XYZ file of N, CA, C and O in Angstrom:
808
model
N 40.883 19.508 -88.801
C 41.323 19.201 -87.445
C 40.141 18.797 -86.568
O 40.126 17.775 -85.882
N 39.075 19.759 -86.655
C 37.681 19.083 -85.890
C 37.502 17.719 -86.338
O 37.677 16.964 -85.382
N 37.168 16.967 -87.622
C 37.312 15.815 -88.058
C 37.982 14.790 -87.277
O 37.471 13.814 -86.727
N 39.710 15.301 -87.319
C 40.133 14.288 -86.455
C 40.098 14.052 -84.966
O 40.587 13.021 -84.504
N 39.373 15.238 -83.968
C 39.243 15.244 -82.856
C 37.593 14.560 -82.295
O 37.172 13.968 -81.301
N 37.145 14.967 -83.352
C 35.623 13.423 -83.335
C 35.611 12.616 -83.467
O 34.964 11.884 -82.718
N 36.585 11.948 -84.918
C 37.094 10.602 -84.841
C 37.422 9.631 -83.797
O 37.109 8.480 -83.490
N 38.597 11.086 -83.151
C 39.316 10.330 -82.041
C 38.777 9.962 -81.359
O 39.073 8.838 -80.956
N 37.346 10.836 -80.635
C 36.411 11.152 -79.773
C 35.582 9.520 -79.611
O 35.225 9.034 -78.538
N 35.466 9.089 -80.540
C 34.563 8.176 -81.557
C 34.955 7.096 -81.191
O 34.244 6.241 -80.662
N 36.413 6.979 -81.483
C 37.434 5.841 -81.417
C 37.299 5.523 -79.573
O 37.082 4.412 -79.088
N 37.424 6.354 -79.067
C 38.094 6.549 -77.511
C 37.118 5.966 -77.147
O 37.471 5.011 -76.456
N 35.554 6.057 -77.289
C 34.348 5.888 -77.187
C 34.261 4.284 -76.920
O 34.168 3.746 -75.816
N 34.319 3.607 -78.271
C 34.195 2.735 -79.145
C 35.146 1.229 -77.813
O 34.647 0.272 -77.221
N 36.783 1.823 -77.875
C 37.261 1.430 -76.933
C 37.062 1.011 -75.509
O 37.322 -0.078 -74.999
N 36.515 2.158 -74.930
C 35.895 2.064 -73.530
C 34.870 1.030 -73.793
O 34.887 -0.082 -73.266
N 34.099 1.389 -74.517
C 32.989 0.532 -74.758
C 33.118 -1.195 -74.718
O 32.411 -2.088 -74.251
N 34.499 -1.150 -75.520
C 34.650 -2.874 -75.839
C 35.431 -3.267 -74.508
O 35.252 -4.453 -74.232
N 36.338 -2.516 -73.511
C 36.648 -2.785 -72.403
C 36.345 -3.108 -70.846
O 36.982 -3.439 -69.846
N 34.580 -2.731 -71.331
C 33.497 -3.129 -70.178
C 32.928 -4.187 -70.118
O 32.399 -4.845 -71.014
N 33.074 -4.471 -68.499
C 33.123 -5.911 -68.696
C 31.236 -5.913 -68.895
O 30.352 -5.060 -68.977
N 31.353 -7.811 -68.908
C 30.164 -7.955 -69.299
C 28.861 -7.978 -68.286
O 29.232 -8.488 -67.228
N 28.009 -7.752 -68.251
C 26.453 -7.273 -67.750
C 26.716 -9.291 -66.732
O 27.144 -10.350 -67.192
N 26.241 -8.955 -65.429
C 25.783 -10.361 -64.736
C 24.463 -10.826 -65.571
O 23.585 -10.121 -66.067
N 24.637 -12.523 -65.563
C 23.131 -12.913 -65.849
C 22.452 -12.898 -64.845
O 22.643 -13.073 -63.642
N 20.831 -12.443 -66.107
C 19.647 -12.543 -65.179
C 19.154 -13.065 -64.165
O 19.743 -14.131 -63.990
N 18.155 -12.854 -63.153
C 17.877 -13.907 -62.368
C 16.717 -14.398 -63.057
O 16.035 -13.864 -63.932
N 16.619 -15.559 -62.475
C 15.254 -16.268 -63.375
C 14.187 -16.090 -61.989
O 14.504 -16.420 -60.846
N 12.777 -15.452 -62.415
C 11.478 -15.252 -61.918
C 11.059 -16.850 -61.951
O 10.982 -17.630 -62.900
N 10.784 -17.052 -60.344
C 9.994 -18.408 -60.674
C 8.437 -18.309 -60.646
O 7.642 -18.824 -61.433
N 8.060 -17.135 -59.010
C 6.808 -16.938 -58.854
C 6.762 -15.908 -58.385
O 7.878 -15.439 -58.165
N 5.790 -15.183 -58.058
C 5.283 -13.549 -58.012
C 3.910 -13.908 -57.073
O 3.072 -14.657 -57.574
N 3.738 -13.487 -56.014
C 2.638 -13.807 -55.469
C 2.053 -12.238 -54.622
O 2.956 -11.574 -54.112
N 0.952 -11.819 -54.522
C 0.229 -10.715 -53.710
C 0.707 -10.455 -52.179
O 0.714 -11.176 -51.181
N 1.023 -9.380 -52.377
C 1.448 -9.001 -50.256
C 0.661 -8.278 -50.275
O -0.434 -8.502 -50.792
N 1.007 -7.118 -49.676
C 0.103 -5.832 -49.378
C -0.543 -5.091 -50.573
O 0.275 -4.929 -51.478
N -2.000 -4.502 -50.890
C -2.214 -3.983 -51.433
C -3.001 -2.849 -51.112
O -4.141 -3.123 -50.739
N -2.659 -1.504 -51.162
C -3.573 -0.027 -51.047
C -3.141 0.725 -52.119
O -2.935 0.198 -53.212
N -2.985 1.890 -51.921
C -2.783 2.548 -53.193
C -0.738 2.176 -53.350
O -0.226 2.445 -54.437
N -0.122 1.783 -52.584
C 0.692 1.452 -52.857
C 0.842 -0.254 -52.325
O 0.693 -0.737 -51.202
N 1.222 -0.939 -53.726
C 1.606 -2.198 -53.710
C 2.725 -3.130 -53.459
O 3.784 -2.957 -54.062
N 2.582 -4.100 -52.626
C 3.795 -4.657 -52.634
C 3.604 -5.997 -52.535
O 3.086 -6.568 -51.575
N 4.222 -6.744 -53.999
C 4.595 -8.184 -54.444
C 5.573 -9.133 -54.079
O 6.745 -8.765 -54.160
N 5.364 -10.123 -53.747
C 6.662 -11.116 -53.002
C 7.274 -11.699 -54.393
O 6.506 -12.543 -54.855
N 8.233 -11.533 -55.059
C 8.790 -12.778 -55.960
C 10.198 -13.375 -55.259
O 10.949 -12.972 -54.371
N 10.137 -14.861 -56.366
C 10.880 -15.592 -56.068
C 11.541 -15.776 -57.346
O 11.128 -16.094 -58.462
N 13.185 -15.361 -56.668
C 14.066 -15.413 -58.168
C 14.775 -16.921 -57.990
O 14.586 -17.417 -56.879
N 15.487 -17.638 -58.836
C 16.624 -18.334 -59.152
C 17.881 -17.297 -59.132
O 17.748 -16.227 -59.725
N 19.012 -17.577 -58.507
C 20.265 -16.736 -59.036
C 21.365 -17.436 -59.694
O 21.949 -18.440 -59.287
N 21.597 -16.685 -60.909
C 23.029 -17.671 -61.895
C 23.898 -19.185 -60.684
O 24.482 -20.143 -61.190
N 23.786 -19.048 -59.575
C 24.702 -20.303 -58.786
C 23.675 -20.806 -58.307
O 23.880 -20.991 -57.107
N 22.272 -21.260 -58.715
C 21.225 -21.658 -58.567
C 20.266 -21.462 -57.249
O 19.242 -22.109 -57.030
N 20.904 -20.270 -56.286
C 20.472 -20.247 -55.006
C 18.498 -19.610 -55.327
O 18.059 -19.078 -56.347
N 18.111 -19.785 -54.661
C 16.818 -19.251 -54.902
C 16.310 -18.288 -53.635
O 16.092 -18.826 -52.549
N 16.085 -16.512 -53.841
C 15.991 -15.493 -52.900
C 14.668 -15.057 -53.008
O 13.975 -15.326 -53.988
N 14.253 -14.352 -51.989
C 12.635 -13.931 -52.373
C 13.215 -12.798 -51.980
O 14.219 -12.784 -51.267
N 12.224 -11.052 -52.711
C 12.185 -10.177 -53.376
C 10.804 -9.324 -53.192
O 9.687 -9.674 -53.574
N 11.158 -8.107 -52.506
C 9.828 -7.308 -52.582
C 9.937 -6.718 -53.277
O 11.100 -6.322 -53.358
N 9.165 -6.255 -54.128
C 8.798 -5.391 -54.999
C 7.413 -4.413 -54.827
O 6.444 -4.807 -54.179
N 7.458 -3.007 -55.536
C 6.069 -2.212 -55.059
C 6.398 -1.645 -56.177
O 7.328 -1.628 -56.984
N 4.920 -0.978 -55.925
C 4.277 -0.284 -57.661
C 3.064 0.474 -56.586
O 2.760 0.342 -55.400
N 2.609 1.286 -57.687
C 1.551 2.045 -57.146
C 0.054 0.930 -57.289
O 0.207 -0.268 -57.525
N -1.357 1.563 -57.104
C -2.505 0.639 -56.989
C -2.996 0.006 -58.091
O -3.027 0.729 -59.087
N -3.429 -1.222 -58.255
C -3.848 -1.853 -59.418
C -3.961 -1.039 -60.301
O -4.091 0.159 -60.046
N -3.933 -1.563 -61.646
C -4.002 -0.638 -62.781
C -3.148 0.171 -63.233
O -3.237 0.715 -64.334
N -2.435 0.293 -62.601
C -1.650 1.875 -63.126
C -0.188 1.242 -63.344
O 0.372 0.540 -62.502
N 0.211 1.502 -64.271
C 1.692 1.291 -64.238
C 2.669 1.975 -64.228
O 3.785 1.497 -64.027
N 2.358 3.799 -64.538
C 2.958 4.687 -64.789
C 3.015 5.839 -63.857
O 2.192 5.767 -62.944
N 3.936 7.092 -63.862
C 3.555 8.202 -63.272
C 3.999 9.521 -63.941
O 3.840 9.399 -65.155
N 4.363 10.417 -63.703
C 5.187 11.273 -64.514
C 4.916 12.590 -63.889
O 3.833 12.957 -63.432
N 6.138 13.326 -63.925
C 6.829 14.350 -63.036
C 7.209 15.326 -63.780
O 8.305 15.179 -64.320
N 6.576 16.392 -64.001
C 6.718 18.109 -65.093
C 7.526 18.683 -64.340
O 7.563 18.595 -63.113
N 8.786 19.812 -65.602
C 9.348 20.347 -64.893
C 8.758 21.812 -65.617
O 9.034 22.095 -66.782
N 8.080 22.509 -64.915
C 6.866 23.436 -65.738
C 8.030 24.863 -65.616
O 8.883 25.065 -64.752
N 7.720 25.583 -66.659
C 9.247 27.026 -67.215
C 8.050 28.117 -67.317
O 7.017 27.734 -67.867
N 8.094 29.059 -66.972
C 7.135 30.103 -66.902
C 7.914 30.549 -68.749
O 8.525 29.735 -69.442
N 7.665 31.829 -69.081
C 8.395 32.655 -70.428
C 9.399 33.451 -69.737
O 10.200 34.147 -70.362
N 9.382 33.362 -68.339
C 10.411 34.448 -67.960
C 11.780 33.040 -67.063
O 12.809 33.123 -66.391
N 11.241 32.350 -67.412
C 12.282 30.970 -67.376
C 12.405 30.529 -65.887
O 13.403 29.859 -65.624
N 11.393 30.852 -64.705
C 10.969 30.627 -63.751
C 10.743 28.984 -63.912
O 10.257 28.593 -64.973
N 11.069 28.054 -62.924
C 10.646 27.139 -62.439
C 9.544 26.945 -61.519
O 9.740 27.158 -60.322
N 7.903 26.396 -62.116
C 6.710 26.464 -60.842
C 6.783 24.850 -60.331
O 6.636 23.840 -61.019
N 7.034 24.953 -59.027
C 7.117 23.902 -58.001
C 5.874 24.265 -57.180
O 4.903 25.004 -57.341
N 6.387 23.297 -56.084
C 4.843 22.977 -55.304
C 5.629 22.324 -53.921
O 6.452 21.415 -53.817
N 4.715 23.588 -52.500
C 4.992 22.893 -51.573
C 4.071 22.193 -50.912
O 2.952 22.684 -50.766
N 4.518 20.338 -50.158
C 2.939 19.666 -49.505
C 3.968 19.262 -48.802
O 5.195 19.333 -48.732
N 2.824 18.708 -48.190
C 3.164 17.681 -46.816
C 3.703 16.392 -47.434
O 3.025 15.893 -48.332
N 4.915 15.750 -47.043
C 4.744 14.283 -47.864
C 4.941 13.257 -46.404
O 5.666 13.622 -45.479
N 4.376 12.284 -46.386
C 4.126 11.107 -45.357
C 5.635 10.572 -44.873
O 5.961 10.187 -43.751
N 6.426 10.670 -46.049
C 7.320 9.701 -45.779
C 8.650 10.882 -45.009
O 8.862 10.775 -43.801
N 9.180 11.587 -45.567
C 9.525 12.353 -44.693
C 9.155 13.372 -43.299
O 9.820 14.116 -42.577
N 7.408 12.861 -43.388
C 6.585 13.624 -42.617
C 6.863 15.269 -42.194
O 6.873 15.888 -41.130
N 7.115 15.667 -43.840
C 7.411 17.046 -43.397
C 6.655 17.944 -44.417
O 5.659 17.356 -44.838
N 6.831 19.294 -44.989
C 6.463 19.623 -46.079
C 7.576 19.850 -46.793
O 8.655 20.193 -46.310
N 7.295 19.628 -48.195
C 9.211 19.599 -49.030
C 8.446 20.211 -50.665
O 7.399 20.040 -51.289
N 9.477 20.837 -50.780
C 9.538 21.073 -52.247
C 9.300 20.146 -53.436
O 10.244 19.357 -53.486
N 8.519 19.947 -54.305
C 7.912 19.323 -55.352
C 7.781 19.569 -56.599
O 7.211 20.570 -57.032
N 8.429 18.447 -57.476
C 7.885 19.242 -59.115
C 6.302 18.224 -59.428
O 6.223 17.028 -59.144
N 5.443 18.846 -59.905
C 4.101 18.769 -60.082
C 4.453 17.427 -60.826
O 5.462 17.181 -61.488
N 3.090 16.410 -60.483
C 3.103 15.449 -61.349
C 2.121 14.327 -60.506
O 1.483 14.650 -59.504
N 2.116 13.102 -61.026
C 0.911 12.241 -60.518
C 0.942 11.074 -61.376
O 1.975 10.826 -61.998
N -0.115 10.303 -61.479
C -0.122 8.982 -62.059
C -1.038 8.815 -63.379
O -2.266 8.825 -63.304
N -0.404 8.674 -64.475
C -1.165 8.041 -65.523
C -2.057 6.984 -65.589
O -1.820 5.789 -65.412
N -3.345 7.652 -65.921
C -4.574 7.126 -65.399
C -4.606 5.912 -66.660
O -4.338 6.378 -67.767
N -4.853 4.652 -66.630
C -4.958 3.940 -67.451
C -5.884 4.280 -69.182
O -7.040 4.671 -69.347
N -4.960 3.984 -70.089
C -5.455 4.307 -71.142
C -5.073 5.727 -71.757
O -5.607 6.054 -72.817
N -4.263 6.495 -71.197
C -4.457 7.969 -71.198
C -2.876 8.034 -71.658
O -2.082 7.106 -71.508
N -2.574 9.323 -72.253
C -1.605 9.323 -73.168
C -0.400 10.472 -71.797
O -0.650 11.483 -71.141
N 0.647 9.737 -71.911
C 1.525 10.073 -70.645
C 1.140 11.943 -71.110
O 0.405 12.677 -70.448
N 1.703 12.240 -72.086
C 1.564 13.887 -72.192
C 0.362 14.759 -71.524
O 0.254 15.718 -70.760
N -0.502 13.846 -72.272
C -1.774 14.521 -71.411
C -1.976 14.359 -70.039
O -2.381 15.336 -69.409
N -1.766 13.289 -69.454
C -1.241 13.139 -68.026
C -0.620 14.353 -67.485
O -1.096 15.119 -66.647
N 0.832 14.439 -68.253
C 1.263 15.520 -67.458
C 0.776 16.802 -67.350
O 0.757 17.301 -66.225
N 0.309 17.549 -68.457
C -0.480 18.764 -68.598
C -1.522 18.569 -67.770
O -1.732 19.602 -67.134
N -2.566 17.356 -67.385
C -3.873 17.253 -66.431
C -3.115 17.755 -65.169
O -3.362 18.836 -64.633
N -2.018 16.736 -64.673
C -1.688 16.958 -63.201
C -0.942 18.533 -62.890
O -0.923 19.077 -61.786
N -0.383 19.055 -64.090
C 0.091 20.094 -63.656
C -1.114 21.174 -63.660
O -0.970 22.169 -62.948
N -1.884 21.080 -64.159
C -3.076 22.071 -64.154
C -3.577 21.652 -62.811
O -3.338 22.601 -62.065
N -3.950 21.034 -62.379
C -4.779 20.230 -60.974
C -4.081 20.686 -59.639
O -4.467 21.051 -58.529
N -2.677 20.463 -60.370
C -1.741 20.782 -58.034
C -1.316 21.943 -58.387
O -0.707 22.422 -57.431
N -1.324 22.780 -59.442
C -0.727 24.149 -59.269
C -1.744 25.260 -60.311
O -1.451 26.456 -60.276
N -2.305 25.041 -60.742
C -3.708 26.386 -61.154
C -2.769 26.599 -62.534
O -3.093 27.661 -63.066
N -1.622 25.853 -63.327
C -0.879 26.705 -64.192
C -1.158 25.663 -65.681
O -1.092 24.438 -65.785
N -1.389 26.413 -66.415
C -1.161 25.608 -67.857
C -0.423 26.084 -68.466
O -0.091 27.213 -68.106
N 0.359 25.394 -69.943
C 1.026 25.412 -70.702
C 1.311 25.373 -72.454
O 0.740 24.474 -73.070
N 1.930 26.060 -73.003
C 1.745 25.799 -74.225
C 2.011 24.617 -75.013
O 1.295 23.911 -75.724
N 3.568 24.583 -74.609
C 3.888 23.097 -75.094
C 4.653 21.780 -73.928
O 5.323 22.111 -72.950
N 4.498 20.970 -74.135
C 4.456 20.001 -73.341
C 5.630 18.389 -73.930
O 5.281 17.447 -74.641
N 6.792 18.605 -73.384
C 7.482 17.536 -74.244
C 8.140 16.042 -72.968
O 8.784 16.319 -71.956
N 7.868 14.958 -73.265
C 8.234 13.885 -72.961
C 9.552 13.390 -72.700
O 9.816 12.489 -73.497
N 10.493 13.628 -71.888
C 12.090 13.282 -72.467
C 12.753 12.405 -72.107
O 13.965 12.265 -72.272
N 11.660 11.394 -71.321
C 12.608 9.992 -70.977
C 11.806 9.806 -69.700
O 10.860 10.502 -69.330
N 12.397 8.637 -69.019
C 11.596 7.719 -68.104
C 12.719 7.135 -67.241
O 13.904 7.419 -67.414
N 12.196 6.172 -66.156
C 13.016 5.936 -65.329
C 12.308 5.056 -64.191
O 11.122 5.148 -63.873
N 13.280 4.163 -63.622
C 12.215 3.600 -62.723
C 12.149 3.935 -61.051
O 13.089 3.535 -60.365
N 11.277 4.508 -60.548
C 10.956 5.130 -59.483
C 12.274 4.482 -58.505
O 13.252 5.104 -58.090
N 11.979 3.220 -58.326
C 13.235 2.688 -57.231
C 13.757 1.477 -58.054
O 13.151 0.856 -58.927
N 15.309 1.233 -57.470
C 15.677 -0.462 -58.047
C 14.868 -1.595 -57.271
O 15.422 -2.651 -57.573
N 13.863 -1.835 -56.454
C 12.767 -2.566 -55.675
C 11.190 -2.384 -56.353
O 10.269 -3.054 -55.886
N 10.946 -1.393 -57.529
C 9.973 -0.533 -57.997
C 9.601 -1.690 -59.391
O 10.317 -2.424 -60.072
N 8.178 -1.408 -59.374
C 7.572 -2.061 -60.494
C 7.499 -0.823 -61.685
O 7.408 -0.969 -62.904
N 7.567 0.380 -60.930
C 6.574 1.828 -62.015
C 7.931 2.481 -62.845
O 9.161 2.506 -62.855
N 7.221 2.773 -63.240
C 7.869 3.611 -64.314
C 7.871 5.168 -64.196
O 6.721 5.588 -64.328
N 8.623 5.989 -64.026
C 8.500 7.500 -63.800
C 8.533 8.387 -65.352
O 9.465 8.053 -66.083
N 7.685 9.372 -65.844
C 8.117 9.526 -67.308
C 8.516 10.905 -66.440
O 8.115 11.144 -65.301
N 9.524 11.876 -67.354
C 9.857 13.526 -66.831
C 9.234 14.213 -68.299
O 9.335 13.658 -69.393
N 8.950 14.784 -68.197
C 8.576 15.967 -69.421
C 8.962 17.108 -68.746
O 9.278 17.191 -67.559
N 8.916 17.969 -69.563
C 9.320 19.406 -69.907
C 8.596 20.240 -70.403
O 8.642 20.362 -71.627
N 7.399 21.362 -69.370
C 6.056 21.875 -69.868
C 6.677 23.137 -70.028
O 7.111 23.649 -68.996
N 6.816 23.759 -71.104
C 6.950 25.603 -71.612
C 6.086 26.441 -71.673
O 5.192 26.107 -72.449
N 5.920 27.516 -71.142
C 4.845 28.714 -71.635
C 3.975 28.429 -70.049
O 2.752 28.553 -69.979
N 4.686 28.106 -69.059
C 3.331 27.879 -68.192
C 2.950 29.221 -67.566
O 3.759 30.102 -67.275
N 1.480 29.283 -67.372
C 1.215 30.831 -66.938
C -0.060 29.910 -65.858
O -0.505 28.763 -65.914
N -0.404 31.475 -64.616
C -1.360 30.538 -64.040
C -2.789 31.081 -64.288
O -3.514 31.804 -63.605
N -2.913 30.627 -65.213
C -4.356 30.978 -65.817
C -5.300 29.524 -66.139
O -6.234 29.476 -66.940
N -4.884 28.578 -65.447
C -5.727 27.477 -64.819
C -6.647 27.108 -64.000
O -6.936 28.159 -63.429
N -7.346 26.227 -63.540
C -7.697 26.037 -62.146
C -7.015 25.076 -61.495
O -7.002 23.990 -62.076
N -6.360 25.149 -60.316
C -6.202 24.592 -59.321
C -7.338 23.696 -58.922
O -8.439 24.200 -58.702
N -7.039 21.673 -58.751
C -7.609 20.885 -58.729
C -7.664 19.949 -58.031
O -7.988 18.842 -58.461
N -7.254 20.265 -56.363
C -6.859 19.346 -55.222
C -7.087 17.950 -55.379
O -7.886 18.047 -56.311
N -6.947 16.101 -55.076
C -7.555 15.234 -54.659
C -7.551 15.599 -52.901
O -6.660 16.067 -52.192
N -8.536 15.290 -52.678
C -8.862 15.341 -51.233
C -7.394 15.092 -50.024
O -7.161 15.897 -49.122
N -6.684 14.023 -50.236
C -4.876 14.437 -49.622
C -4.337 15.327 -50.557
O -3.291 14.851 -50.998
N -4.527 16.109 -50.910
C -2.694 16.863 -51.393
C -3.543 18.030 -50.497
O -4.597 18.179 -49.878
N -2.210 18.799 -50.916
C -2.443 20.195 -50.201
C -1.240 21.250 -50.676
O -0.678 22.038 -49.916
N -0.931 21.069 -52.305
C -0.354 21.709 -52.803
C -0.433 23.338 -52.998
O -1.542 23.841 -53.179
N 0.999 24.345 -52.953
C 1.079 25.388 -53.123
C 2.273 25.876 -53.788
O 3.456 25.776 -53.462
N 1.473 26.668 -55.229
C 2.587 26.577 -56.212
C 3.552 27.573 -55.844
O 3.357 28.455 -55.008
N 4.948 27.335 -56.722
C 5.664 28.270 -55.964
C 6.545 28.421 -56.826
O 7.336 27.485 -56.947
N 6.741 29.761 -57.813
C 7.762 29.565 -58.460
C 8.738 30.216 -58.381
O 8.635 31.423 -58.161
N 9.922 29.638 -58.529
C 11.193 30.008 -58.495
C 12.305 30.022 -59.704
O 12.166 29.662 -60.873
N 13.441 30.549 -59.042
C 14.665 31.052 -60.150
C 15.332 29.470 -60.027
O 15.213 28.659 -59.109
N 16.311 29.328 -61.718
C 16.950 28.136 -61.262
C 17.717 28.063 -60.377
O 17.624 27.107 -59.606
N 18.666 28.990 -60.205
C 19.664 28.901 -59.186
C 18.745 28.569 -57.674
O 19.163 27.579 -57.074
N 17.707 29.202 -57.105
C 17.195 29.105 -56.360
C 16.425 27.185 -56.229
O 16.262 26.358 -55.331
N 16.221 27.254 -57.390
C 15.391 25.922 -57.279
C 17.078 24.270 -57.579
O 17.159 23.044 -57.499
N 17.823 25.236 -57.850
C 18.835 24.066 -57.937
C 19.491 24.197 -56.061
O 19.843 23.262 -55.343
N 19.458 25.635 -55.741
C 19.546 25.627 -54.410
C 19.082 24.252 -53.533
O 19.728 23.442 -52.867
N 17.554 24.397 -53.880
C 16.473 23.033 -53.059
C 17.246 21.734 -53.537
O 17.524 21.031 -52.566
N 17.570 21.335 -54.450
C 17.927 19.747 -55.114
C 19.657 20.009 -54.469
O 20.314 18.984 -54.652
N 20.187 20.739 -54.025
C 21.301 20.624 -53.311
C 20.972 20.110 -51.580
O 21.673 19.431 -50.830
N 19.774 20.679 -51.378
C 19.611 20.989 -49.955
C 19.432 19.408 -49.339
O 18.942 18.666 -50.190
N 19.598 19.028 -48.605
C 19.523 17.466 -47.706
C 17.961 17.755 -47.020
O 17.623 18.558 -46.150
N 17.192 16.779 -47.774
C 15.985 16.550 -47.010
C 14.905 17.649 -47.856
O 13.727 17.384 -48.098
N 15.439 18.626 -48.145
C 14.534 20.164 -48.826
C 13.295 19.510 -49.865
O 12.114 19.809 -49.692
N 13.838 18.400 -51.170
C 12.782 18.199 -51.875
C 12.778 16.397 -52.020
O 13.709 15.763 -51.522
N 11.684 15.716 -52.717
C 11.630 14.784 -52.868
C 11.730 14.754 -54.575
O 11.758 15.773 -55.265
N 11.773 13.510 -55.041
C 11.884 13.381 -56.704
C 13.089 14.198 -57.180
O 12.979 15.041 -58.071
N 13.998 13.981 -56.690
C 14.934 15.202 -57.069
C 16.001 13.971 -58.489
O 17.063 14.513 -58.798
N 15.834 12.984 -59.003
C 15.974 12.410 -59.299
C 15.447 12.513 -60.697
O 16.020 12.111 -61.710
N 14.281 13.103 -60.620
C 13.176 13.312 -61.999
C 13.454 14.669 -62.093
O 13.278 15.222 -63.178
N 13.846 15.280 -61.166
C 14.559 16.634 -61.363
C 16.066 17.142 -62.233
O 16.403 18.145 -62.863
N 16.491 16.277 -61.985
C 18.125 16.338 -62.232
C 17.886 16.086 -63.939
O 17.975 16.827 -64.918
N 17.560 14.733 -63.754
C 17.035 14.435 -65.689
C 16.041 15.402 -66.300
O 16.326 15.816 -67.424
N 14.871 15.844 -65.713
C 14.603 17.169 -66.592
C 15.100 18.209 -66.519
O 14.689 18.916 -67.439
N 16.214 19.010 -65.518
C 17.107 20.091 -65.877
C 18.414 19.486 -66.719
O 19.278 20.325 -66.976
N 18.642 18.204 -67.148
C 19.685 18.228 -68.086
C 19.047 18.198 -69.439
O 19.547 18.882 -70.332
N 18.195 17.611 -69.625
C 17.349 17.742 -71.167
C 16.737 19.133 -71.466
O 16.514 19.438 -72.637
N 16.413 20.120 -70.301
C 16.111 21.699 -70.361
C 17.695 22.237 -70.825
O 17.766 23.205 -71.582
N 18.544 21.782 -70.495
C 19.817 22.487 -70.611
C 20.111 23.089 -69.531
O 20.961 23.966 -69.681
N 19.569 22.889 -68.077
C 19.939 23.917 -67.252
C 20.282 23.740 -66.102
O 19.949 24.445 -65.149
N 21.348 22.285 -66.057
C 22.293 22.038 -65.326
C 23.717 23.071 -65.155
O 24.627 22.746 -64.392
C-alpha cells in the first residue's frame, strides 16, 4: 500500500509538473556599463525584451572582486541558536543577525563561514556544512551561500572590522523564530528561513 501511495505521489508530481506553463524568454543583455562604486556596487545594463522593446536595469553586488557572501546558522550542543546584535544602516536601527560576511576571493565558501563566525561572535565550531545559496535580491549580482555550523562553543576570539559592532547572543528556537516573525526585529531572515529548513527546525 505505501508503494502505491508514492507512486501516486510520483504520478501527481509528474502531472503538475507537465501542467506548468512555460518559463518567459530571456531578455537579451546588450550592454553593462559602471555607476556607482564603494563597497557596494551598482551597474547600469541594457536589456532587449522578447517584443523587442529595449529597458535599462540597475543592478548591485558588493565591492570589486567579490562575488559571494554567506550567512551561518551557528547550534550550540544544547541546540541554542548564536545570533548577533548591530547597528545596520539601512534600517538605521540595531536588529538581530545570523553571523556571516563576504567570501574573500579565492577562499573556500566553508572556510569563509567558520572565519566570519569566529570574528563577529568569539564562537567556533566543530562541523561546518554548506546547504545551498541564493541570490541576495532579484536586482542583485551576489550570491548568498547559508551553511549550518554544529558544536559551536565560545571558545574563540572575537574579531571586529572597524564598522561592526557585533554582540553575540544566543537563543532558543522558539525564541529566535520569535525574531524572524517579528516586523522589522531581524535582517537576512531569508538566509534564515532556508537554514532552519535544512536544520529541520521549522
Amino acid at each position: 500500500m505505501t508503494d502505491q501511495h508514492e507512486t501516486s505521489a510520483v504520478t501527481d508530481n509528474v502531472a503538475a509538473e507537465s501542467s506548468r506553463p512555460a518559463d518567459p524568454v530571456p531578455w537579451e543583455l546588450l550592454e553593462e556599463e559602471p555607476g556607482f562604486q564603494r563597497f557596494l556596487t551598482v551597474r547600469l545594463r541594457r536589456y532587449r525584451m522578447p517584443d523587442g522593446r529595449e529597458v535599462e536595469w540597475d543592478v548591485l553586488g558588493p565591492e570589486a572582486g567579490i562575488a559571494s557572501g554567506i550567512t551561518v546558522l551557528p547550534l550550540t550542543p544544547e541546540g541554542r541558536i548564536v545570533t548577533i546584535r548591530m547597528f545596520r544602516a539601512g534600517p538605521d536601527s540595531v536588529v538581530t543577525n545570523l553571523p556571516g560576511g563576504l567570501v574573500e576571493p579565492g577562499e573556500e565558501v566553508a572556510v569563509a563561514g567558520a572565519r566570519e563566525l569566529e570574528e563577529e561572535t568569539g564562537y567556533t565550531c566543530e562541523t561546518l556544512d554548506v546547504v545551498g545559496w541564493q541570490w541576495s535580491g532579484a536586482s542583485s549580482t551576489f550570491r548568498k551561500y547559508v551553511a549550518i555550523a554544529r558544536g559551536c562553543r565560545p571558545d574563540g576570539k572575537q574579531q571586529l572590522d572597524e564598522a561592526e559592532d557585533c554582540v553575540p547572543v544566543e537563543l532558543t528556537v522558539d525564541a529566535f523564530r520569535a525574531e524572524l516573525r517579528t516586523p522589522g526585529a531581524m535582517t537576512g531572515i531569508d538566509a534564515a528561513y532556508l537554514a532552519l529548513d535544512h536544520a529541520g527546525l521549522l
